[in-house]
mmCIF file with all atom_site columns, C-alpha atoms in Angstrom:
data_model
loop_
_atom_site.group_PDB
_atom_site.id
_atom_site.type_symbol
_atom_site.label_atom_id
_atom_site.label_alt_id
_atom_site.label_comp_id
_atom_site.label_asym_id
_atom_site.label_entity_id
_atom_site.label_seq_id
_atom_site.pdbx_PDB_ins_code
_atom_site.Cartn_x
_atom_site.Cartn_y
_atom_site.Cartn_z
_atom_site.occupancy
_atom_site.B_iso_or_equiv
_atom_site.pdbx_formal_charge
_atom_site.auth_seq_id
_atom_site.auth_comp_id
_atom_site.auth_asym_id
_atom_site.auth_atom_id
_atom_site.pdbx_PDB_model_num
ATOM 1   C CA . ASP A 1 1   ? 0.018   0.078  -0.071 1.00 65.00 ? 12  ASP A CA 1
ATOM 2   C CA . ALA A 1 2   ? 1.334   3.487  -0.932 1.00 81.00 ? 13  ALA A CA 1
ATOM 3   C CA . GLY A 1 3   ? 0.059   5.015  2.224  1.00 94.00 ? 14  GLY A CA 1
ATOM 4   C CA . VAL A 1 4   ? -1.687  8.363  2.555  1.00 97.00 ? 15  VAL A CA 1
ATOM 5   C CA . ILE A 1 5   ? -0.969  10.476 -0.497 1.00 97.00 ? 16  ILE A CA 1
ATOM 6   C CA . GLN A 1 6   ? -0.954  14.233 -0.334 1.00 98.00 ? 17  GLN A CA 1
ATOM 7   C CA . SER A 1 7   ? -0.391  16.777 -3.210 1.00 97.00 ? 18  SER A CA 1
ATOM 8   C CA . PRO A 1 8   ? 1.288   19.029 -3.780 1.00 98.00 ? 19  PRO A CA 1
ATOM 9   C CA . ARG A 1 9   ? 4.177   18.455 -1.495 1.00 97.00 ? 20  ARG A CA 1
ATOM 10  C CA . HIS A 1 10  ? 5.099   22.150 -1.616 1.00 97.00 ? 21  HIS A CA 1
ATOM 11  C CA . GLU A 1 11  ? 2.971   25.064 -2.624 1.00 97.00 ? 22  GLU A CA 1
ATOM 12  C CA . VAL A 1 12  ? 3.968   28.717 -2.844 1.00 98.00 ? 23  VAL A CA 1
ATOM 13  C CA . THR A 1 13  ? 1.351   31.227 -3.554 1.00 97.00 ? 24  THR A CA 1
ATOM 14  C CA . GLU A 1 14  ? 0.627   34.928 -3.241 1.00 97.00 ? 25  GLU A CA 1
ATOM 15  C CA . MET A 1 15  ? -1.713  36.428 -0.728 1.00 97.00 ? 26  MET A CA 1
ATOM 16  C CA . GLY A 1 16  ? -5.242  36.469 -2.080 1.00 97.00 ? 27  GLY A CA 1
ATOM 17  C CA . GLN A 1 17  ? -4.966  33.417 -4.253 1.00 97.00 ? 28  GLN A CA 1
ATOM 18  C CA . GLU A 1 18  ? -6.946  30.230 -3.838 1.00 97.00 ? 29  GLU A CA 1
ATOM 19  C CA . VAL A 1 19  ? -5.093  27.224 -2.508 1.00 98.00 ? 30  VAL A CA 1
ATOM 20  C CA . THR A 1 20  ? -6.310  23.585 -2.875 1.00 98.00 ? 31  THR A CA 1
ATOM 21  C CA . LEU A 1 21  ? -4.702  20.761 -1.031 1.00 98.00 ? 32  LEU A CA 1
ATOM 22  C CA . ARG A 1 22  ? -5.418  17.169 -1.919 1.00 98.00 ? 33  ARG A CA 1
ATOM 23  C CA . CYS A 1 23  ? -5.384  13.824 -0.037 1.00 98.00 ? 34  CYS A CA 1
ATOM 24  C CA . LYS A 1 24  ? -5.968  10.266 -0.974 1.00 98.00 ? 35  LYS A CA 1
ATOM 25  C CA . PRO A 1 25  ? -6.431  8.092  2.085  1.00 97.00 ? 36  PRO A CA 1
ATOM 26  C CA . ILE A 1 26  ? -5.454  4.479  2.486  1.00 96.00 ? 37  ILE A CA 1
ATOM 27  C CA . SER A 1 27  ? -7.974  2.334  0.750  1.00 95.00 ? 38  SER A CA 1
ATOM 28  C CA . GLY A 1 28  ? -10.576 0.913  3.167  1.00 92.00 ? 39  GLY A CA 1
ATOM 29  C CA . HIS A 1 29  ? -9.978  3.523  5.911  1.00 93.00 ? 40  HIS A CA 1
ATOM 30  C CA . ASN A 1 30  ? -13.244 5.158  6.793  1.00 89.00 ? 41  ASN A CA 1
ATOM 31  C CA . SER A 1 31  ? -12.002 8.212  8.745  1.00 91.00 ? 42  SER A CA 1
ATOM 32  C CA . LEU A 1 32  ? -10.000 11.003 7.344  1.00 94.00 ? 43  LEU A CA 1
ATOM 33  C CA . PHE A 1 33  ? -8.441  13.992 9.224  1.00 94.00 ? 44  PHE A CA 1
ATOM 34  C CA . TRP A 1 34  ? -6.811  17.244 8.263  1.00 96.00 ? 45  TRP A CA 1
ATOM 35  C CA . TYR A 1 35  ? -4.137  18.716 10.652 1.00 96.00 ? 46  TYR A CA 1
ATOM 36  C CA . ARG A 1 36  ? -2.067  21.916 10.461 1.00 96.00 ? 47  ARG A CA 1
ATOM 37  C CA . GLN A 1 37  ? 1.325   22.374 11.971 1.00 96.00 ? 48  GLN A CA 1
ATOM 38  C CA . THR A 1 38  ? 3.170   25.515 12.733 1.00 95.00 ? 49  THR A CA 1
ATOM 39  C CA . MET A 1 39  ? 6.101   26.304 15.026 1.00 91.00 ? 50  MET A CA 1
ATOM 40  C CA . MET A 1 40  ? 3.896   28.501 17.135 1.00 91.00 ? 51  MET A CA 1
ATOM 41  C CA . ARG A 1 41  ? 0.747   26.330 17.521 1.00 90.00 ? 52  ARG A CA 1
ATOM 42  C CA . GLY A 1 42  ? 2.062   22.836 16.979 1.00 91.00 ? 53  GLY A CA 1
ATOM 43  C CA . LEU A 1 43  ? -0.215  20.214 15.471 1.00 93.00 ? 54  LEU A CA 1
ATOM 44  C CA . GLU A 1 44  ? -3.764  21.207 15.327 1.00 92.00 ? 55  GLU A CA 1
ATOM 45  C CA . LEU A 1 45  ? -6.803  19.329 14.133 1.00 92.00 ? 56  LEU A CA 1
ATOM 46  C CA . LEU A 1 46  ? -8.775  21.263 11.502 1.00 95.00 ? 57  LEU A CA 1
ATOM 47  C CA . ILE A 1 47  ? -11.503 18.846 10.576 1.00 94.00 ? 58  ILE A CA 1
ATOM 48  C CA . TYR A 1 48  ? -12.280 15.166 10.286 1.00 91.00 ? 59  TYR A CA 1
ATOM 49  C CA . PHE A 1 49  ? -14.650 12.940 8.291  1.00 93.00 ? 60  PHE A CA 1
ATOM 50  C CA . ASN A 1 50  ? -16.223 9.594  9.091  1.00 90.00 ? 61  ASN A CA 1
ATOM 51  C CA . ASN A 1 51  ? -17.621 7.741  6.060  1.00 91.00 ? 62  ASN A CA 1
ATOM 52  C CA . ASN A 1 52  ? -17.246 10.830 3.945  1.00 93.00 ? 63  ASN A CA 1
ATOM 53  C CA . VAL A 1 53  ? -19.347 12.881 6.338  1.00 93.00 ? 64  VAL A CA 1
ATOM 54  C CA . PRO A 1 54  ? -17.817 15.945 8.163  1.00 92.00 ? 65  PRO A CA 1
ATOM 55  C CA . ILE A 1 55  ? -17.941 15.232 11.914 1.00 89.00 ? 66  ILE A CA 1
ATOM 56  C CA . ASP A 1 56  ? -16.154 18.025 13.609 1.00 87.00 ? 67  ASP A CA 1
ATOM 57  C CA . ASP A 1 57  ? -14.985 21.137 11.837 1.00 89.00 ? 68  ASP A CA 1
ATOM 58  C CA . SER A 1 58  ? -14.433 23.284 15.017 1.00 87.00 ? 69  SER A CA 1
ATOM 59  C CA . GLY A 1 59  ? -10.739 23.517 14.235 1.00 89.00 ? 70  GLY A CA 1
ATOM 60  C CA . MET A 1 60  ? -11.226 25.219 10.977 1.00 93.00 ? 71  MET A CA 1
ATOM 61  C CA . PRO A 1 61  ? -9.870  28.658 11.547 1.00 87.00 ? 72  PRO A CA 1
ATOM 62  C CA . GLU A 1 62  ? -12.479 30.744 9.625  1.00 86.00 ? 73  GLU A CA 1
ATOM 63  C CA . ASP A 1 63  ? -14.650 30.747 6.699  1.00 91.00 ? 74  ASP A CA 1
ATOM 64  C CA . ARG A 1 64  ? -11.693 31.092 4.250  1.00 95.00 ? 75  ARG A CA 1
ATOM 65  C CA . PHE A 1 65  ? -11.094 27.375 4.942  1.00 97.00 ? 76  PHE A CA 1
ATOM 66  C CA . SER A 1 66  ? -13.279 24.630 3.535  1.00 97.00 ? 77  SER A CA 1
ATOM 67  C CA . ALA A 1 67  ? -13.040 20.900 3.247  1.00 97.00 ? 78  ALA A CA 1
ATOM 68  C CA . LYS A 1 68  ? -14.803 18.218 1.182  1.00 97.00 ? 79  LYS A CA 1
ATOM 69  C CA . MET A 1 69  ? -14.761 14.542 0.842  1.00 97.00 ? 80  MET A CA 1
ATOM 70  C CA . PRO A 1 70  ? -16.731 13.629 -2.293 1.00 96.00 ? 81  PRO A CA 1
ATOM 71  C CA . ASN A 1 71  ? -15.870 9.971  -2.023 1.00 95.00 ? 82  ASN A CA 1
ATOM 72  C CA . ALA A 1 72  ? -13.952 7.495  0.043  1.00 94.00 ? 83  ALA A CA 1
ATOM 73  C CA . SER A 1 73  ? -10.785 7.960  -1.837 1.00 95.00 ? 84  SER A CA 1
ATOM 74  C CA . PHE A 1 74  ? -10.442 11.741 -2.091 1.00 96.00 ? 85  PHE A CA 1
ATOM 75  C CA . SER A 1 75  ? -10.485 14.837 0.038  1.00 98.00 ? 86  SER A CA 1
ATOM 76  C CA . THR A 1 76  ? -9.561  18.433 -0.522 1.00 98.00 ? 87  THR A CA 1
ATOM 77  C CA . LEU A 1 77  ? -8.806  21.356 1.753  1.00 98.00 ? 88  LEU A CA 1
ATOM 78  C CA . LYS A 1 78  ? -9.373  24.773 0.179  1.00 98.00 ? 89  LYS A CA 1
ATOM 79  C CA . ILE A 1 79  ? -8.156  28.099 1.407  1.00 97.00 ? 90  ILE A CA 1
ATOM 80  C CA . GLN A 1 80  ? -9.802  31.060 -0.401 1.00 97.00 ? 91  GLN A CA 1
ATOM 81  C CA . PRO A 1 81  ? -8.391  33.795 -0.157 1.00 96.00 ? 92  PRO A CA 1
ATOM 82  C CA . SER A 1 82  ? -5.018  32.698 1.302  1.00 97.00 ? 93  SER A CA 1
ATOM 83  C CA . GLU A 1 83  ? -3.085  34.892 3.792  1.00 96.00 ? 94  GLU A CA 1
ATOM 84  C CA . PRO A 1 84  ? 0.509   34.822 4.955  1.00 97.00 ? 95  PRO A CA 1
ATOM 85  C CA . ARG A 1 85  ? -0.567  33.575 8.363  1.00 96.00 ? 96  ARG A CA 1
ATOM 86  C CA . ASP A 1 86  ? -1.891  30.362 6.666  1.00 97.00 ? 97  ASP A CA 1
ATOM 87  C CA . SER A 1 87  ? 1.708   29.331 5.891  1.00 97.00 ? 98  SER A CA 1
ATOM 88  C CA . ALA A 1 88  ? 2.220   25.941 7.618  1.00 97.00 ? 99  ALA A CA 1
ATOM 89  C CA . VAL A 1 89  ? 2.530   22.277 6.914  1.00 98.00 ? 100 VAL A CA 1
ATOM 90  C CA . TYR A 1 90  ? -0.859  20.598 6.342  1.00 98.00 ? 101 TYR A CA 1
ATOM 91  C CA . PHE A 1 91  ? -1.150  16.879 7.156  1.00 98.00 ? 102 PHE A CA 1
ATOM 92  C CA . CYS A 1 92  ? -3.825  14.468 6.107  1.00 97.00 ? 103 CYS A CA 1
ATOM 93  C CA . ALA A 1 93  ? -4.359  11.280 8.034  1.00 95.00 ? 104 ALA A CA 1
ATOM 94  C CA . SER A 1 94  ? -6.627  8.361  7.690  1.00 94.00 ? 105 SER A CA 1
ATOM 95  C CA . SER A 1 95  ? -7.740  5.614  10.001 1.00 90.00 ? 106 SER A CA 1
ATOM 96  C CA . PRO A 1 96  ? -9.595  2.369  9.803  1.00 86.00 ? 107 PRO A CA 1
ATOM 97  C CA . GLY A 1 97  ? -11.883 3.731  12.519 1.00 71.00 ? 108 GLY A CA 1
ATOM 98  C CA . LEU A 1 98  ? -10.174 1.942  15.408 1.00 63.00 ? 109 LEU A CA 1
ATOM 99  C CA . ASP A 1 99  ? -6.959  2.980  16.982 1.00 71.00 ? 110 ASP A CA 1
ATOM 100 C CA . GLU A 1 100 ? -4.188  4.071  14.602 1.00 85.00 ? 111 GLU A CA 1
ATOM 101 C CA . GLN A 1 101 ? -3.945  7.075  12.404 1.00 91.00 ? 112 GLN A CA 1
ATOM 102 C CA . TYR A 1 102 ? -1.772  7.024  9.399  1.00 93.00 ? 113 TYR A CA 1
ATOM 103 C CA . PHE A 1 103 ? -0.404  10.371 8.358  1.00 96.00 ? 114 PHE A CA 1
ATOM 104 C CA . GLY A 1 104 ? 0.729   11.498 4.895  1.00 97.00 ? 115 GLY A CA 1
ATOM 105 C CA . PRO A 1 105 ? 3.972   13.383 4.125  1.00 96.00 ? 116 PRO A CA 1
ATOM 106 C CA . GLY A 1 106 ? 2.286   16.818 4.381  1.00 97.00 ? 117 GLY A CA 1
ATOM 107 C CA . THR A 1 107 ? 2.000   19.793 2.126  1.00 98.00 ? 118 THR A CA 1
ATOM 108 C CA . ARG A 1 108 ? 4.238   22.703 2.974  1.00 98.00 ? 119 ARG A CA 1
ATOM 109 C CA . LEU A 1 109 ? 2.355   25.899 2.161  1.00 98.00 ? 120 LEU A CA 1
ATOM 110 C CA . THR A 1 110 ? 3.950   29.243 1.904  1.00 98.00 ? 121 THR A CA 1
ATOM 111 C CA . VAL A 1 111 ? 1.837   32.294 1.253  1.00 98.00 ? 122 VAL A CA 1
ATOM 112 C CA . THR A 1 112 ? 3.706   35.432 0.458  1.00 97.00 ? 123 THR A CA 1
ATOM 113 C CA . ASP B 2 1   ? -9.640  14.131 26.450 1.00 58.00 ? 8   ASP B CA 1
ATOM 114 C CA . ALA B 2 2   ? -7.255  14.193 29.288 1.00 59.00 ? 9   ALA B CA 1
ATOM 115 C CA . LYS B 2 3   ? -4.099  16.347 29.135 1.00 87.00 ? 10  LYS B CA 1
ATOM 116 C CA . THR B 2 4   ? -0.665  15.016 29.374 1.00 94.00 ? 11  THR B CA 1
ATOM 117 C CA . THR B 2 5   ? 2.698   16.425 30.604 1.00 95.00 ? 12  THR B CA 1
ATOM 118 C CA . GLN B 2 6   ? 5.957   15.511 29.080 1.00 97.00 ? 13  GLN B CA 1
ATOM 119 C CA . PRO B 2 7   ? 9.504   16.775 29.503 1.00 97.00 ? 14  PRO B CA 1
ATOM 120 C CA . THR B 2 8   ? 10.548  19.153 26.703 1.00 96.00 ? 15  THR B CA 1
ATOM 121 C CA . SER B 2 9   ? 13.604  17.451 25.726 1.00 97.00 ? 16  SER B CA 1
ATOM 122 C CA . MET B 2 10  ? 15.772  14.370 26.487 1.00 97.00 ? 17  MET B CA 1
ATOM 123 C CA . ASP B 2 11  ? 19.048  13.029 25.315 1.00 97.00 ? 18  ASP B CA 1
ATOM 124 C CA . CYS B 2 12  ? 20.092  9.439  24.874 1.00 96.00 ? 19  CYS B CA 1
ATOM 125 C CA . ALA B 2 13  ? 23.324  7.655  23.762 1.00 97.00 ? 20  ALA B CA 1
ATOM 126 C CA . GLU B 2 14  ? 23.068  5.406  20.819 1.00 97.00 ? 21  GLU B CA 1
ATOM 127 C CA . GLY B 2 15  ? 22.430  1.842  21.794 1.00 96.00 ? 22  GLY B CA 1
ATOM 128 C CA . ARG B 2 16  ? 21.167  2.647  25.296 1.00 97.00 ? 23  ARG B CA 1
ATOM 129 C CA . ALA B 2 17  ? 17.420  2.522  26.339 1.00 97.00 ? 24  ALA B CA 1
ATOM 130 C CA . ALA B 2 18  ? 15.435  5.649  25.916 1.00 98.00 ? 25  ALA B CA 1
ATOM 131 C CA . ASN B 2 19  ? 12.774  5.967  28.710 1.00 98.00 ? 26  ASN B CA 1
ATOM 132 C CA . LEU B 2 20  ? 10.222  8.780  27.941 1.00 98.00 ? 27  LEU B CA 1
ATOM 133 C CA . PRO B 2 21  ? 7.906   9.622  30.828 1.00 98.00 ? 28  PRO B CA 1
ATOM 134 C CA . CYS B 2 22  ? 4.434   11.016 30.439 1.00 97.00 ? 29  CYS B CA 1
ATOM 135 C CA . ASN B 2 23  ? 2.045   12.169 33.205 1.00 97.00 ? 30  ASN B CA 1
ATOM 136 C CA . HIS B 2 24  ? -1.789  12.019 32.696 1.00 95.00 ? 31  HIS B CA 1
ATOM 137 C CA . SER B 2 25  ? -3.147  12.307 36.202 1.00 94.00 ? 32  SER B CA 1
ATOM 138 C CA . THR B 2 26  ? -6.688  13.073 34.976 1.00 92.00 ? 33  THR B CA 1
ATOM 139 C CA . ILE B 2 27  ? -7.051  10.094 32.791 1.00 92.00 ? 34  ILE B CA 1
ATOM 140 C CA . SER B 2 28  ? -10.525 8.550  32.706 1.00 89.00 ? 35  SER B CA 1
ATOM 141 C CA . GLY B 2 29  ? -11.232 4.810  33.042 1.00 88.00 ? 36  GLY B CA 1
ATOM 142 C CA . ASN B 2 30  ? -12.043 4.421  29.383 1.00 86.00 ? 37  ASN B CA 1
ATOM 143 C CA . GLU B 2 31  ? -9.103  6.446  28.016 1.00 89.00 ? 38  GLU B CA 1
ATOM 144 C CA . TYR B 2 32  ? -6.110  4.809  26.396 1.00 91.00 ? 39  TYR B CA 1
ATOM 145 C CA . VAL B 2 33  ? -2.534  5.989  26.227 1.00 94.00 ? 40  VAL B CA 1
ATOM 146 C CA . TYR B 2 34  ? -1.151  6.502  22.731 1.00 93.00 ? 41  TYR B CA 1
ATOM 147 C CA . TRP B 2 35  ? 2.360   7.279  21.639 1.00 96.00 ? 42  TRP B CA 1
ATOM 148 C CA . TYR B 2 36  ? 3.186   8.872  18.283 1.00 96.00 ? 43  TYR B CA 1
ATOM 149 C CA . ARG B 2 37  ? 6.458   10.298 17.116 1.00 97.00 ? 44  ARG B CA 1
ATOM 150 C CA . GLN B 2 38  ? 7.445   12.747 14.410 1.00 97.00 ? 45  GLN B CA 1
ATOM 151 C CA . ILE B 2 39  ? 10.720  12.673 12.737 1.00 96.00 ? 46  ILE B CA 1
ATOM 152 C CA . HIS B 2 40  ? 11.848  15.908 11.214 1.00 92.00 ? 47  HIS B CA 1
ATOM 153 C CA . SER B 2 41  ? 9.859   16.834 8.161  1.00 86.00 ? 48  SER B CA 1
ATOM 154 C CA . GLN B 2 42  ? 7.692   13.784 8.149  1.00 93.00 ? 49  GLN B CA 1
ATOM 155 C CA . GLY B 2 43  ? 4.172   13.117 9.360  1.00 95.00 ? 50  GLY B CA 1
ATOM 156 C CA . PRO B 2 44  ? 3.514   11.670 12.800 1.00 96.00 ? 51  PRO B CA 1
ATOM 157 C CA . GLN B 2 45  ? 3.932   7.991  13.105 1.00 96.00 ? 52  GLN B CA 1
ATOM 158 C CA . TYR B 2 46  ? 1.987   5.621  15.453 1.00 93.00 ? 53  TYR B CA 1
ATOM 159 C CA . ILE B 2 47  ? 4.177   3.701  17.908 1.00 96.00 ? 54  ILE B CA 1
ATOM 160 C CA . ILE B 2 48  ? 1.973   1.927  20.461 1.00 94.00 ? 55  ILE B CA 1
ATOM 161 C CA . HIS B 2 49  ? -0.906  2.251  22.728 1.00 92.00 ? 56  HIS B CA 1
ATOM 162 C CA . GLY B 2 50  ? -2.316  0.583  25.955 1.00 93.00 ? 57  GLY B CA 1
ATOM 163 C CA . LEU B 2 51  ? -5.144  0.775  28.524 1.00 92.00 ? 58  LEU B CA 1
ATOM 164 C CA . LYS B 2 52  ? -3.687  -0.513 31.769 1.00 91.00 ? 59  LYS B CA 1
ATOM 165 C CA . ASN B 2 53  ? -1.475  -3.527 30.937 1.00 86.00 ? 60  ASN B CA 1
ATOM 166 C CA . ASN B 2 54  ? 2.033   -3.116 29.720 1.00 93.00 ? 61  ASN B CA 1
ATOM 167 C CA . GLU B 2 55  ? 2.490   -3.340 26.008 1.00 95.00 ? 62  GLU B CA 1
ATOM 168 C CA . THR B 2 56  ? 5.275   -4.247 23.710 1.00 97.00 ? 63  THR B CA 1
ATOM 169 C CA . ASN B 2 57  ? 5.622   -4.342 19.930 1.00 95.00 ? 64  ASN B CA 1
ATOM 170 C CA . GLU B 2 58  ? 8.540   -4.274 17.382 1.00 95.00 ? 65  GLU B CA 1
ATOM 171 C CA . MET B 2 59  ? 9.132   -0.574 18.020 1.00 94.00 ? 66  MET B CA 1
ATOM 172 C CA . ALA B 2 60  ? 8.784   -0.018 21.789 1.00 97.00 ? 67  ALA B CA 1
ATOM 173 C CA . SER B 2 61  ? 7.386   -0.970 25.153 1.00 98.00 ? 68  SER B CA 1
ATOM 174 C CA . LEU B 2 62  ? 4.899   0.901  27.104 1.00 98.00 ? 69  LEU B CA 1
ATOM 175 C CA . ILE B 2 63  ? 4.788   0.763  30.862 1.00 97.00 ? 70  ILE B CA 1
ATOM 176 C CA . ILE B 2 64  ? 1.643   2.115  32.574 1.00 97.00 ? 71  ILE B CA 1
ATOM 177 C CA . THR B 2 65  ? 1.547   2.578  36.363 1.00 96.00 ? 72  THR B CA 1
ATOM 178 C CA . GLU B 2 66  ? -1.082  0.736  38.403 1.00 95.00 ? 73  GLU B CA 1
ATOM 179 C CA . ASP B 2 67  ? -3.002  3.982  39.063 1.00 95.00 ? 74  ASP B CA 1
ATOM 180 C CA . ARG B 2 68  ? -2.701  4.829  35.402 1.00 95.00 ? 75  ARG B CA 1
ATOM 181 C CA . LYS B 2 69  ? -1.655  8.389  36.168 1.00 95.00 ? 76  LYS B CA 1
ATOM 182 C CA . SER B 2 70  ? 1.587   8.073  34.302 1.00 96.00 ? 77  SER B CA 1
ATOM 183 C CA . SER B 2 71  ? 3.354   5.953  31.731 1.00 97.00 ? 78  SER B CA 1
ATOM 184 C CA . THR B 2 72  ? 6.757   5.428  30.234 1.00 98.00 ? 79  THR B CA 1
ATOM 185 C CA . LEU B 2 73  ? 7.630   4.711  26.583 1.00 98.00 ? 80  LEU B CA 1
ATOM 186 C CA . ILE B 2 74  ? 10.792  2.561  26.284 1.00 98.00 ? 81  ILE B CA 1
ATOM 187 C CA . LEU B 2 75  ? 12.912  2.355  23.207 1.00 97.00 ? 82  LEU B CA 1
ATOM 188 C CA . PRO B 2 76  ? 15.194  -0.616 24.251 1.00 96.00 ? 83  PRO B CA 1
ATOM 189 C CA . HIS B 2 77  ? 18.143  0.271  22.004 1.00 95.00 ? 84  HIS B CA 1
ATOM 190 C CA . ALA B 2 78  ? 17.916  3.740  20.654 1.00 97.00 ? 85  ALA B CA 1
ATOM 191 C CA . THR B 2 79  ? 19.467  4.506  17.201 1.00 97.00 ? 86  THR B CA 1
ATOM 192 C CA . LEU B 2 80  ? 20.212  7.839  15.540 1.00 97.00 ? 87  LEU B CA 1
ATOM 193 C CA . ARG B 2 81  ? 16.952  7.358  13.433 1.00 96.00 ? 88  ARG B CA 1
ATOM 194 C CA . ASP B 2 82  ? 15.028  7.505  16.726 1.00 97.00 ? 89  ASP B CA 1
ATOM 195 C CA . THR B 2 83  ? 15.703  11.172 17.014 1.00 98.00 ? 90  THR B CA 1
ATOM 196 C CA . ALA B 2 84  ? 12.244  12.702 16.885 1.00 98.00 ? 91  ALA B CA 1
ATOM 197 C CA . VAL B 2 85  ? 9.533   14.457 18.734 1.00 97.00 ? 92  VAL B CA 1
ATOM 198 C CA . TYR B 2 86  ? 7.575   11.960 20.865 1.00 98.00 ? 93  TYR B CA 1
ATOM 199 C CA . TYR B 2 87  ? 3.893   12.658 21.664 1.00 97.00 ? 94  TYR B CA 1
ATOM 200 C CA . CYS B 2 88  ? 1.869   11.048 24.443 1.00 97.00 ? 95  CYS B CA 1
ATOM 201 C CA . ILE B 2 89  ? -1.833  11.307 23.965 1.00 94.00 ? 96  ILE B CA 1
ATOM 202 C CA . VAL B 2 90  ? -4.795  9.994  25.908 1.00 90.00 ? 97  VAL B CA 1
ATOM 203 C CA . ARG B 2 91  ? -8.075  9.451  24.330 1.00 85.00 ? 98  ARG B CA 1
ATOM 204 C CA . VAL B 2 92  ? -11.052 7.061  24.238 1.00 78.00 ? 99  VAL B CA 1
ATOM 205 C CA . ALA B 2 93  ? -10.360 4.267  21.754 1.00 67.00 ? 100 ALA B CA 1
ATOM 206 C CA . HIS B 2 94  ? -12.687 2.434  19.470 1.00 57.00 ? 101 HIS B CA 1
ATOM 207 C CA . GLN B 2 95  ? -14.795 5.472  18.773 1.00 60.00 ? 102 GLN B CA 1
ATOM 208 C CA . ALA B 2 96  ? -15.341 5.999  15.116 1.00 56.00 ? 103 ALA B CA 1
ATOM 209 C CA . GLY B 2 97  ? -12.428 8.185  13.979 1.00 58.00 ? 104 GLY B CA 1
ATOM 210 C CA . THR B 2 98  ? -11.872 10.288 17.143 1.00 70.00 ? 105 THR B CA 1
ATOM 211 C CA . ALA B 2 99  ? -9.189  12.889 16.579 1.00 75.00 ? 106 ALA B CA 1
ATOM 212 C CA . LEU B 2 100 ? -5.859  13.124 18.230 1.00 83.00 ? 107 LEU B CA 1
ATOM 213 C CA . ILE B 2 101 ? -4.989  16.166 20.435 1.00 85.00 ? 108 ILE B CA 1
ATOM 214 C CA . PHE B 2 102 ? -1.305  16.740 20.161 1.00 90.00 ? 109 PHE B CA 1
ATOM 215 C CA . GLY B 2 103 ? 0.649   18.491 22.929 1.00 90.00 ? 110 GLY B CA 1
ATOM 216 C CA . LYS B 2 104 ? 4.256   19.805 22.519 1.00 91.00 ? 111 LYS B CA 1
ATOM 217 C CA . GLY B 2 105 ? 5.780   16.363 23.073 1.00 95.00 ? 112 GLY B CA 1
ATOM 218 C CA . THR B 2 106 ? 9.355   15.459 24.028 1.00 97.00 ? 113 THR B CA 1
ATOM 219 C CA . THR B 2 107 ? 12.199  16.073 21.623 1.00 97.00 ? 114 THR B CA 1
ATOM 220 C CA . LEU B 2 108 ? 14.530  12.999 21.922 1.00 98.00 ? 115 LEU B CA 1
ATOM 221 C CA . SER B 2 109 ? 18.005  13.482 20.666 1.00 98.00 ? 116 SER B CA 1
ATOM 222 C CA . VAL B 2 110 ? 20.086  10.244 20.053 1.00 97.00 ? 117 VAL B CA 1
ATOM 223 C CA . SER B 2 111 ? 23.794  10.824 19.690 1.00 96.00 ? 118 SER B CA 1
ATOM 224 C CA . SER B 2 112 ? 26.678  8.501  18.928 1.00 93.00 ? 119 SER B CA 1
#
């Protein structure tokens, strides 16, 4: 199994632009999580889905952030418009719904 | 979820055992202790988890005190590749896709 796949691995964009991060979870996993990591705030949960349904989005910073999971094998995290303070590493993780979460390699986002 | 307290950093000589402590004095009866680690520039990686009995797998051993208020992760023969941030997390297991709440963790530095 290829593990959790995230794309792009690096993204550099200008303030105000739309950014879309993508995640392909491990096949058969029914839970998907989006985390954000910065030096100041560490690892923070943004949102998670069970069986493609958003369960808890209380960690989404503001309305500029949105996430979708149209099917069991794909999810997106969109930021529109992006701001410099959104610069961070964004991780996607999936879980078979029991104990372990498997993290992807992350997307490093830089907003200038 | 209960909060945890971990030392900020620890050092260990290569080949020696690394013992990483974690305090979770407010843990509830149905909460498990999980350990993850994050090697630089990678996503977090699951290590081990337990409820009240000691656990061992190919990566590490987990020792939980009888009152469950603290635990120790043991890497029996640390290598340079074990240099990472180690996170101790407590949460209820077996709930459909519950999220992980990461603290600041312990930065373990293994040197030759």
